[in-house]
Coordinates of C-alpha atoms (C1' of nucleotides) in Angstrom, one line a residue:
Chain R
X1 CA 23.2 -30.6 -61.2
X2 CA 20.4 -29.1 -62.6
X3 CA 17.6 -26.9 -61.3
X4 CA 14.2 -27.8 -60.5
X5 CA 12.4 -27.3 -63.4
X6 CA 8.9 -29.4 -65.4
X7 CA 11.5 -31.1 -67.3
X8 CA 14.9 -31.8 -68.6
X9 CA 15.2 -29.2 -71.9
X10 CA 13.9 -26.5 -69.7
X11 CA 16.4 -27.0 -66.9
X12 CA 18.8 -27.3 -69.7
X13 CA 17.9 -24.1 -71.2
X14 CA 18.3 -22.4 -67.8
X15 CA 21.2 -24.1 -67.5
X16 CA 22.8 -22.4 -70.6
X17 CA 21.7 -19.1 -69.8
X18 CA 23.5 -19.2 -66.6
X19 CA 26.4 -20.5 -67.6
X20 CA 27.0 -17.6 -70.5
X21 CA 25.6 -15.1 -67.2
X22 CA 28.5 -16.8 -65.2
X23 CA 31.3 -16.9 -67.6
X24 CA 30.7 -13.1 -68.3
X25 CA 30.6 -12.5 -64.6
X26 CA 33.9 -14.8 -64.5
X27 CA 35.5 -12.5 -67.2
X28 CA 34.0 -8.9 -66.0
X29 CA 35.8 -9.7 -62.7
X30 CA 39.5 -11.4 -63.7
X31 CA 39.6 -8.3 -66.5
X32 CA 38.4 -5.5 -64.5
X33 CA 35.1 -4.9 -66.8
X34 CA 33.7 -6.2 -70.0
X35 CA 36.7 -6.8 -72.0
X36 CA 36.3 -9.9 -74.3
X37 CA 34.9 -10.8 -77.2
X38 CA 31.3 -13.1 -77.8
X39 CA 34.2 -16.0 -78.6
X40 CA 35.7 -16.0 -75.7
X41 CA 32.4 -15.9 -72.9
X42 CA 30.9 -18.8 -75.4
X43 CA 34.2 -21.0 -75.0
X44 CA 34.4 -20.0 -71.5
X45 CA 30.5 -20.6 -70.9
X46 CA 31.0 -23.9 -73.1
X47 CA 28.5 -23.3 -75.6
X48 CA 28.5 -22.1 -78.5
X49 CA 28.9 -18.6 -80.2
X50 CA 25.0 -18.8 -82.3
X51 CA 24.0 -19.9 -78.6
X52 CA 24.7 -17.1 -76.6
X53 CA 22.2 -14.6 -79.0
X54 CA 19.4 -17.1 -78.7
X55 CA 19.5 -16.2 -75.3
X56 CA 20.3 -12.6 -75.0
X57 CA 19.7 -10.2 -78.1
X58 CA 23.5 -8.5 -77.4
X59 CA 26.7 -8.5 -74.9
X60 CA 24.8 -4.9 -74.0
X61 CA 22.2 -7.3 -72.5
X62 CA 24.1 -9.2 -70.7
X63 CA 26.1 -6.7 -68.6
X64 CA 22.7 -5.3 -68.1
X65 CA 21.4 -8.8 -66.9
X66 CA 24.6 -9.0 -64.2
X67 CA 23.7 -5.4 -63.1
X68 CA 20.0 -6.5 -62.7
X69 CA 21.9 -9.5 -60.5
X70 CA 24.2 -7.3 -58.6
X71 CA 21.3 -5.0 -57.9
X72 CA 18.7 -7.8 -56.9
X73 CA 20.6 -8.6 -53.5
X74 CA 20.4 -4.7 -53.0
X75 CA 17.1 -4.0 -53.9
X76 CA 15.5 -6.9 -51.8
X77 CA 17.4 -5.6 -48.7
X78 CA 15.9 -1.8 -50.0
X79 CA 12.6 -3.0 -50.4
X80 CA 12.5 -5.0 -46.9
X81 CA 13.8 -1.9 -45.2
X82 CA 11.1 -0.3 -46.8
X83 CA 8.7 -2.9 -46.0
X84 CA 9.4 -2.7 -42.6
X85 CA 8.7 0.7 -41.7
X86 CA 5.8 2.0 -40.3
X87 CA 3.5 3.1 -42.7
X88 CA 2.8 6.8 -42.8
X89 CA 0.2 9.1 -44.1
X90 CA 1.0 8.4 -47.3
X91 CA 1.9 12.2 -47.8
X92 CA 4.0 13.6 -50.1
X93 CA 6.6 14.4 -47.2
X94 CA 5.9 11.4 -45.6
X95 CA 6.8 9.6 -48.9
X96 CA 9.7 11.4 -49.5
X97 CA 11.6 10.6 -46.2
X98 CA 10.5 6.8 -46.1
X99 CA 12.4 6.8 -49.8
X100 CA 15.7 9.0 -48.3
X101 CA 16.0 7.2 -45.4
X102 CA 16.0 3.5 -47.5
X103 CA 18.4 5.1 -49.7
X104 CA 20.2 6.4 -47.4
X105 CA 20.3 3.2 -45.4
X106 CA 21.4 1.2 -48.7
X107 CA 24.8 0.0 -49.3
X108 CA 25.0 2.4 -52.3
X109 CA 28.5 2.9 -52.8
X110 CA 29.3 -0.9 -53.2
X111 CA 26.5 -1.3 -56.0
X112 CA 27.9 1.3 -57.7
X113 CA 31.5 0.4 -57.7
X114 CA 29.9 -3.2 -58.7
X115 CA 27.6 -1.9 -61.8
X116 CA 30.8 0.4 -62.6
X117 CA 33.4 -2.2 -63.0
X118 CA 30.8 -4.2 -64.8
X119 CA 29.8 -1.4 -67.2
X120 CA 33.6 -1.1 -68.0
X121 CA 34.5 1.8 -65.7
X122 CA 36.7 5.0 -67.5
X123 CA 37.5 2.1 -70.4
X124 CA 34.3 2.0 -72.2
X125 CA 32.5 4.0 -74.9
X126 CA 31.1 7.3 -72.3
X127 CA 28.1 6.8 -74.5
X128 CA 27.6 3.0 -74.0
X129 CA 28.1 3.2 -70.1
X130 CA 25.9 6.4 -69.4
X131 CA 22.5 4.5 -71.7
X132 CA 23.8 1.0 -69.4
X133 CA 24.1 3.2 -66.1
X134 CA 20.4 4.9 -66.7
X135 CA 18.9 1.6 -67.7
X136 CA 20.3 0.3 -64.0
X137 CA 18.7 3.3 -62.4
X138 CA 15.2 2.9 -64.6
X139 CA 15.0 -0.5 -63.1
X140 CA 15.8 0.4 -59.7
X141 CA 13.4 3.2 -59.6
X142 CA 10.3 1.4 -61.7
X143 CA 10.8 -1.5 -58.2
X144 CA 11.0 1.1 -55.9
X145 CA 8.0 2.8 -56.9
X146 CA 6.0 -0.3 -57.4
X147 CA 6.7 -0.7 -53.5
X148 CA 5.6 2.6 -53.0
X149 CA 2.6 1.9 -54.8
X150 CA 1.3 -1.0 -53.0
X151 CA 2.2 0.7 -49.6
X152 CA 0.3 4.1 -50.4
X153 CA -2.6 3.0 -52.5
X154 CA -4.2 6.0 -51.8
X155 CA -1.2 8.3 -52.5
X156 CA -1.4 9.9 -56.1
X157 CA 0.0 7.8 -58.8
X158 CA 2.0 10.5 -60.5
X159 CA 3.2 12.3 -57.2
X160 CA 4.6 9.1 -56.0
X161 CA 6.3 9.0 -59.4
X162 CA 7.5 12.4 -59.4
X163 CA 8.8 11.5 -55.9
X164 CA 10.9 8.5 -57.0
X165 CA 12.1 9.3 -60.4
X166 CA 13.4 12.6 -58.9
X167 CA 15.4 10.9 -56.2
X168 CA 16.6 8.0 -58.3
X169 CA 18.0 10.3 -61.1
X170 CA 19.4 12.6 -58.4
X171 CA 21.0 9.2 -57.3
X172 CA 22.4 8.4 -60.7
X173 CA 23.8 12.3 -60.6
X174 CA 26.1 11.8 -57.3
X175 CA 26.7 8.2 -58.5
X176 CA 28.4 9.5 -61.3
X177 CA 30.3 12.1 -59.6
X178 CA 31.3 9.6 -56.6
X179 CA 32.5 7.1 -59.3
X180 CA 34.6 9.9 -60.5
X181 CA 36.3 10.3 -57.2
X182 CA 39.9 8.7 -57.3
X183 CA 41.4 5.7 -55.2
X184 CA 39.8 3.5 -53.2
X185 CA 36.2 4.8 -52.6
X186 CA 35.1 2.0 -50.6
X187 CA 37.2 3.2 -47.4
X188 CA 35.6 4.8 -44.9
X189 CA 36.5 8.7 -46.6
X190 CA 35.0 7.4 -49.7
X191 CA 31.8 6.3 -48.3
X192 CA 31.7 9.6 -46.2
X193 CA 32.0 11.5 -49.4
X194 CA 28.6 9.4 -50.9
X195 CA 26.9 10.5 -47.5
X196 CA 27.5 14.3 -48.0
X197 CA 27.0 13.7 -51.8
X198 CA 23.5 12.1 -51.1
X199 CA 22.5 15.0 -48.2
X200 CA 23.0 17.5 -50.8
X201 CA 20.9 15.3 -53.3
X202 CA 18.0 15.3 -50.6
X203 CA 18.2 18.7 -48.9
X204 CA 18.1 20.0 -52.5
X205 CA 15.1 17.8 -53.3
X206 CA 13.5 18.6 -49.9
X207 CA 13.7 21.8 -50.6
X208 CA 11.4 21.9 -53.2
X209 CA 8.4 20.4 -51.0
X210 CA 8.8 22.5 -48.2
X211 CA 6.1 25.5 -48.3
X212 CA 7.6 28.7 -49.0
X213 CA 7.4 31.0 -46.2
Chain W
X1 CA 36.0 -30.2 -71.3
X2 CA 34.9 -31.9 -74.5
X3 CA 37.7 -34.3 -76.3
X4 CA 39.1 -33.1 -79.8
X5 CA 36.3 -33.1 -82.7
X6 CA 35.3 -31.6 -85.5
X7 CA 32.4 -29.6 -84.1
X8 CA 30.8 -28.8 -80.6
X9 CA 27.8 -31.6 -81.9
X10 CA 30.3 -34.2 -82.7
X11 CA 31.9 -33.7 -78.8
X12 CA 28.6 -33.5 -77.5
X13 CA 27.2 -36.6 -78.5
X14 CA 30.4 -38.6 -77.5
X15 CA 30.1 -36.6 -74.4
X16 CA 26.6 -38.2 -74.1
X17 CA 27.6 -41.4 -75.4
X18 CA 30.6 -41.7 -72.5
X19 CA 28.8 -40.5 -69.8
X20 CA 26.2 -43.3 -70.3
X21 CA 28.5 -45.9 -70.4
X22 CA 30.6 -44.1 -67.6
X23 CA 27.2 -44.4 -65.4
X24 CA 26.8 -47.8 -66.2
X25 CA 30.4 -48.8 -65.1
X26 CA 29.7 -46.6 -61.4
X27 CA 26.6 -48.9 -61.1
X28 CA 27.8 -52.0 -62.1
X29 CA 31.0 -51.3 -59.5
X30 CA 28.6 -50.2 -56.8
X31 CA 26.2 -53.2 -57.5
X32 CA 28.7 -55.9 -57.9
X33 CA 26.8 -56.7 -61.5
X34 CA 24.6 -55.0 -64.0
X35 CA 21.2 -54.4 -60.8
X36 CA 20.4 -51.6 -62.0
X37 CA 17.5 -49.8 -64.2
X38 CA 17.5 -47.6 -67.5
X39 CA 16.4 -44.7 -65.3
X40 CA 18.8 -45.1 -62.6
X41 CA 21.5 -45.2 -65.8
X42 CA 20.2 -41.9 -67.3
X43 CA 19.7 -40.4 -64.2
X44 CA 23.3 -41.1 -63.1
X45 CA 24.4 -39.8 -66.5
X46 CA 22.3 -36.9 -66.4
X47 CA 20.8 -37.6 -69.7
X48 CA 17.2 -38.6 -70.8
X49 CA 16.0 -41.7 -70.8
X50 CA 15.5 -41.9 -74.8
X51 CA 18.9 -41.1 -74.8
X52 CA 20.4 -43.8 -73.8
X53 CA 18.4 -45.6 -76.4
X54 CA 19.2 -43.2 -78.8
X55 CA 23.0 -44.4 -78.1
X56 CA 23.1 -48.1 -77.6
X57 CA 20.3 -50.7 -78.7
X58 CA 20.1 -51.9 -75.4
X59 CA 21.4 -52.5 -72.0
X60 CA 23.0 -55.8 -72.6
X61 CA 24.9 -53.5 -76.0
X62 CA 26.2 -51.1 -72.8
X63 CA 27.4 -53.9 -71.1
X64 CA 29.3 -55.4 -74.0
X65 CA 30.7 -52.1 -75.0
X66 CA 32.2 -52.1 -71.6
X67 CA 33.1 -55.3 -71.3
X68 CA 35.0 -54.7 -75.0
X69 CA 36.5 -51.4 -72.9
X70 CA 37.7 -53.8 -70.3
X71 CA 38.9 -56.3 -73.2
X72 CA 40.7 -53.1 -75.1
X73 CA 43.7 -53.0 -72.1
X74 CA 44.6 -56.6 -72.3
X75 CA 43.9 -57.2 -76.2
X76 CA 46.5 -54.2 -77.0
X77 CA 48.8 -55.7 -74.3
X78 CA 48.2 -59.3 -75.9
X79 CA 48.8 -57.9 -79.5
X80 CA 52.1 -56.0 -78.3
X81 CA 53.2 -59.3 -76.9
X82 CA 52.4 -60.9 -80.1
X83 CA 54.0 -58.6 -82.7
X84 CA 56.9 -57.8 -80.4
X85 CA 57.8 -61.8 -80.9
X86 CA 59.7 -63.1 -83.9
X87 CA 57.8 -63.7 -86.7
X88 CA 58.1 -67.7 -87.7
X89 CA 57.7 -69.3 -90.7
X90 CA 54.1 -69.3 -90.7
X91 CA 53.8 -73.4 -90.5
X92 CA 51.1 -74.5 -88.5
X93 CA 52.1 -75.4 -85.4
X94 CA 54.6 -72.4 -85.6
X95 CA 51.5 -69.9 -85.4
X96 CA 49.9 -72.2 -82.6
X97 CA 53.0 -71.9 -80.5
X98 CA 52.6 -68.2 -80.7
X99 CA 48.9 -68.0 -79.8
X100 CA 49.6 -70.0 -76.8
X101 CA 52.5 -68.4 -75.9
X102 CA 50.4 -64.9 -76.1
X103 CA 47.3 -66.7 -74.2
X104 CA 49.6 -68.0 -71.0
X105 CA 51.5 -63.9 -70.7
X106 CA 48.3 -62.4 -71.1
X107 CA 46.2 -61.7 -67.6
X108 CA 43.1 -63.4 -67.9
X109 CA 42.2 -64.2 -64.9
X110 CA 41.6 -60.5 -64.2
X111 CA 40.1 -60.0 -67.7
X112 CA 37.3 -63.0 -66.6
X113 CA 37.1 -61.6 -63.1
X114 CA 36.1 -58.1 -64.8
X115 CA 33.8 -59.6 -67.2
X116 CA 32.1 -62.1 -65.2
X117 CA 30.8 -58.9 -62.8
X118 CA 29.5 -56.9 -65.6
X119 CA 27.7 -59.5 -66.6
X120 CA 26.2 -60.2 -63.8
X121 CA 28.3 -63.2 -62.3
X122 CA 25.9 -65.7 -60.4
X123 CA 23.3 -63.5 -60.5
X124 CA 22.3 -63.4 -64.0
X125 CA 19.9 -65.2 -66.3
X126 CA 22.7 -68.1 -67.3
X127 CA 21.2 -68.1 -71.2
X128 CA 22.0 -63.9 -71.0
X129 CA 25.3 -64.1 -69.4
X130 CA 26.4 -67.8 -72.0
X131 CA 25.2 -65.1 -74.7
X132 CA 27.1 -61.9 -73.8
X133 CA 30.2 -63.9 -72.6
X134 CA 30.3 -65.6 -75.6
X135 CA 29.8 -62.4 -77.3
X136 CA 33.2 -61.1 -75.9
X137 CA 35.2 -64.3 -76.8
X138 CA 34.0 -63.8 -80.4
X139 CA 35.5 -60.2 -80.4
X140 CA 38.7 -61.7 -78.9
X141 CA 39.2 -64.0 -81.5
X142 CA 38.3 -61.5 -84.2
X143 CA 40.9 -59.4 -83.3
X144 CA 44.0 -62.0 -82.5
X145 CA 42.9 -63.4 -86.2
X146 CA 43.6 -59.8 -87.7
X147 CA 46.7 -60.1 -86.2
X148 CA 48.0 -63.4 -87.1
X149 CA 46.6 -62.6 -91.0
X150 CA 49.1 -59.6 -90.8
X151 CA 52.3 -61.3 -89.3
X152 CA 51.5 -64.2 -91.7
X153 CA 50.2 -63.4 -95.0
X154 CA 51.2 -66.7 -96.7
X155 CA 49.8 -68.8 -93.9
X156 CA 46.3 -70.5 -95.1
X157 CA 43.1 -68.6 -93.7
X158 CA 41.2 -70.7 -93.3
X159 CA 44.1 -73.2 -90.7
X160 CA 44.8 -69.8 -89.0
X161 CA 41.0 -69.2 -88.4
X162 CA 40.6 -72.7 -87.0
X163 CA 43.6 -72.4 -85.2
X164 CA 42.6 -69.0 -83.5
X165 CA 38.9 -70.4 -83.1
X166 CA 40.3 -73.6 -81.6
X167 CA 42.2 -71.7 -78.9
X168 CA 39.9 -69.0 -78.2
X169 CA 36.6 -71.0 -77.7
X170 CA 39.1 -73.4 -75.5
X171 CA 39.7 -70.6 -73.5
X172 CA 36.3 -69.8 -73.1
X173 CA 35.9 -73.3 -71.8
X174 CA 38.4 -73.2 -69.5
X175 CA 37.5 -69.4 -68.6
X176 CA 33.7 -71.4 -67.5
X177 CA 35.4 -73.4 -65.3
X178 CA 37.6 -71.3 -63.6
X179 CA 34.8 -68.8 -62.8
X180 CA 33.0 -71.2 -61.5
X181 CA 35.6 -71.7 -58.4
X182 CA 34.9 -70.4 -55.0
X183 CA 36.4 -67.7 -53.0
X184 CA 39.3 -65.1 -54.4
X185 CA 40.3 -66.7 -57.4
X186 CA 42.9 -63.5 -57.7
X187 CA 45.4 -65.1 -55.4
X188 CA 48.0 -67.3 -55.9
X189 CA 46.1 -70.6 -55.6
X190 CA 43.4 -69.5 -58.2
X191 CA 46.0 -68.2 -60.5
X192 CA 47.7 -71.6 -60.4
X193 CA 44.6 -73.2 -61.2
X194 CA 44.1 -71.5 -64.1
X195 CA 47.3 -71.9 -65.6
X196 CA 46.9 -75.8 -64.9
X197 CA 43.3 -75.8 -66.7
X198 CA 45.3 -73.9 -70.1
X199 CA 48.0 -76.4 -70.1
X200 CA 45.3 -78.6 -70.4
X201 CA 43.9 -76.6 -73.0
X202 CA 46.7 -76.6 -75.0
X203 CA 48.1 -80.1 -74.4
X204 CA 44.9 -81.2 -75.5
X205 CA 44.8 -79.0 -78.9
X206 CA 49.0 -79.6 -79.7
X207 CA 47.9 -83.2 -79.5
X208 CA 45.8 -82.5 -82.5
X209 CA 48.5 -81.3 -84.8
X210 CA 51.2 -83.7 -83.8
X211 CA 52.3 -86.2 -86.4
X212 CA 50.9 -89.7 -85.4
X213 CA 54.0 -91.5 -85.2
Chain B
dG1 C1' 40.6 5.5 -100.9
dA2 C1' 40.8 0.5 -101.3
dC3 C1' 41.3 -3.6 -99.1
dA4 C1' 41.7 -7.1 -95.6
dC5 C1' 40.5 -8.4 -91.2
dT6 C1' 37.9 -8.6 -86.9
dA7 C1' 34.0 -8.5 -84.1
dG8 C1' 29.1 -8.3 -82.9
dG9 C1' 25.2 -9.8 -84.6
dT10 C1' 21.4 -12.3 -87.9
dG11 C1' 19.0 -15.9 -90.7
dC12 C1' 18.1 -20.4 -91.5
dA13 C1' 18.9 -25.4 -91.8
dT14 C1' 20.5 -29.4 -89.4
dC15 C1' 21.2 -32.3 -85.6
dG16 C1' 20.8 -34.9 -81.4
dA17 C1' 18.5 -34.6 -77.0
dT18 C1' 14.2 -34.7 -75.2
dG19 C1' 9.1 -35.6 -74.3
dC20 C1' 5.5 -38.4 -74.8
dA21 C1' 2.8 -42.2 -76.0
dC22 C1' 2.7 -46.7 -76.7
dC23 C1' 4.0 -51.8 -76.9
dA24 C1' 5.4 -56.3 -75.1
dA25 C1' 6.9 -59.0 -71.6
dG26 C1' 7.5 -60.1 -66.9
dT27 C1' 6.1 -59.9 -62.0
dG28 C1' 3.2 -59.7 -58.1
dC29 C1' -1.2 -60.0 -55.9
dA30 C1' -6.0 -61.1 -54.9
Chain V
dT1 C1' -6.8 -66.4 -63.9
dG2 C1' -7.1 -61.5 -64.3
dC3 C1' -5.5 -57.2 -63.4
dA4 C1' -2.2 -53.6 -62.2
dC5 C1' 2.2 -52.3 -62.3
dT6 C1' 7.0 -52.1 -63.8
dT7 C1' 10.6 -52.3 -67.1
dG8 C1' 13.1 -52.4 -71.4
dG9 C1' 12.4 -50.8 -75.6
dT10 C1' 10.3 -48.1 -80.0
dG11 C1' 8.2 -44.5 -83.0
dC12 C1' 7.7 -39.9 -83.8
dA13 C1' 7.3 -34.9 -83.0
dT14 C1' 9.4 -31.0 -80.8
dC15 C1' 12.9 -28.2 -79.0
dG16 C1' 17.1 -25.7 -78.3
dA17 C1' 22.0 -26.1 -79.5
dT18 C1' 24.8 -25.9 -83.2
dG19 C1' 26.9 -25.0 -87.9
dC20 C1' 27.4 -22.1 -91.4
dA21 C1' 27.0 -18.3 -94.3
dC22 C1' 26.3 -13.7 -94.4
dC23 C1' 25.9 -8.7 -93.0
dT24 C1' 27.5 -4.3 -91.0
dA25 C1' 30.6 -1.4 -88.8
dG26 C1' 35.0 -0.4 -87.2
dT27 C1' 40.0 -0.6 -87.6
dG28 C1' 44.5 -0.8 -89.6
dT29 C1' 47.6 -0.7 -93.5
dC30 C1' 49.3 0.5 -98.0

DNA sequence: GACACTAGGTGCATCGATGCACCAAGTGCA
DNA sequence: TGCACTTGGTGCATCGATGCACCTAGTGTC
């Protein structure tokens, strides 16, 4: 039935929107990725065509809505792994490892391999999937630094930044090249290749904070 | 999904328009007669209240629409039994025999049964229910007149309207009478009792178009 | 190159569902 | 009796879905 919502036309709105969200979903999965056409998600979502761009400017912005979905679960299990560590100095180090170690802790290789199939995997436009892959990465990495933010108030704004776009984009680096891997990359070698993919990510970037000696 | 129509607006307001009247058969079949309110009807069909309003002039219109639903089966069974006869010559009491012959194949008990607890049975204002029930006799004879005008297009209207109009408002006589028996007037015993009140029905009204001898 | 077709997308008008306020009638209670 | 509340129903404005026409870009064919 429908959600809780002030009244009928707004739960019916919702309604809509989830039902286009769902059929897409729906399609991404029995096809592999995002192969169909706007008539076919409207017919299978049960609206019609004009319907699904007065809720989302593009099919672009769907896909991108689905990886926001597939990435929420994730996130929210980051962020309270995050949450629940003890707060340190609020150092730049200190930063640094709290971020590695969540990451590191993350199931990673199953949201990519999520966000991959939906972005159309080594079918789509390279073009298309690499602006959709960064846009997933921009909105991990603006969450993730609004948590460091409210954790280390007194940490500086722009270091923090530095901090997290650096590992987030290193992130989207090894994604890509673990996405590349062939077979199965779920099994236990794959997900030991994302492990030595991410120490080289952090030992690089660690590298760069310690002091030289 | 939505029946065959035009266009998706078309679909969805018959959508709308069955579902309301699908509610308000659940309810009355749950209630054992119409006890039930225009929220609880919109509510169980999921549509707004001005809806239902926007569909039917009233609740006592929903009730007739059903009870012409409930009609629909037996009429189209009635009207097969009538054209599948052999047409006669169109006299007078050759059209009578025909109507009556239709009338005693034809279930009504079950049809009275059905109507008596959508409109409320006992339980009902008696002007309301005299009204409605009255209501779906009218339709009745409507129809069966179409019918006979068809099969006999040189028989005189107006002696085949009184005809049909005799019969019918006799039924609804006798249809008063029966309902008001106690207990299961489904079985056998209630069954027979009908049958004996339209012989008496039509014994009465062939007596009226017998040659006085 | 020209043309036809397809697909994603856009503008705008129309439609039916909905929200809201109100009315009249009926009911129950002090 | 008066008042408050409930219920069926009505008028009217608003909203979001829909229909339809059109545009642009890409693709395929001759």
């Amino acid at each position: 039935m429908l959600i809780s919502h002030p009244d009928r036309r707004t739960a019916l709105k919702a309604l809509h929107r989830e039902r286009i969200l769902g059929a897409a979903q729906a399609l991404v999965d029995e096809r592999g990725g995002p192969q169909f056409s706007v008539d076919e998600l409207a017919a299978r979502a049960d609206v019609a065509r004009r319907t699904v761009f007065n809720h989302f400017a593009s099919l672009d912005e769907i896909l991108l809505t689905l990886c926001d979905r597939a990435l929420d679960v994730l996130i929210e299990d980051f962020l309270l792994e995050v949450r629940s560590a003890e707060i340190g100095d609020g150092s730049r180090g200190c930063v640094f490892d709290e971020i590695v170690k969540t990451i590191q802790s993350a199931d990673l290789p199953l949201a990519i391999t999520s966000a991959t199939r939906l972005l159309g995997g080594s079918e789509a436009p390279d073009a298309r999937r690499r602006a959709l892959g960064d846009a997933v990465f921009a909105r991990a990495a603006e969450r993730l630094l609004l948590e460091v933010a409210r954790r280390y108030p007194e940490a500086d704004p722009l270091e923090s930044e530095l901090t997290v776009a650096t590992l987030i984009s290193g992130v989207s680096v090894i994604a890509k090249h673990w996405a590349a891997l062939p077979g199965d990359r779920l099994d236990a070698a794959g997900r030991a290749e994302w492990q030595r993919l991410l120490a080289t990510l952090t030992d690089h970037a660690r590298a760069g904070y310690l002091p030289t000696t």
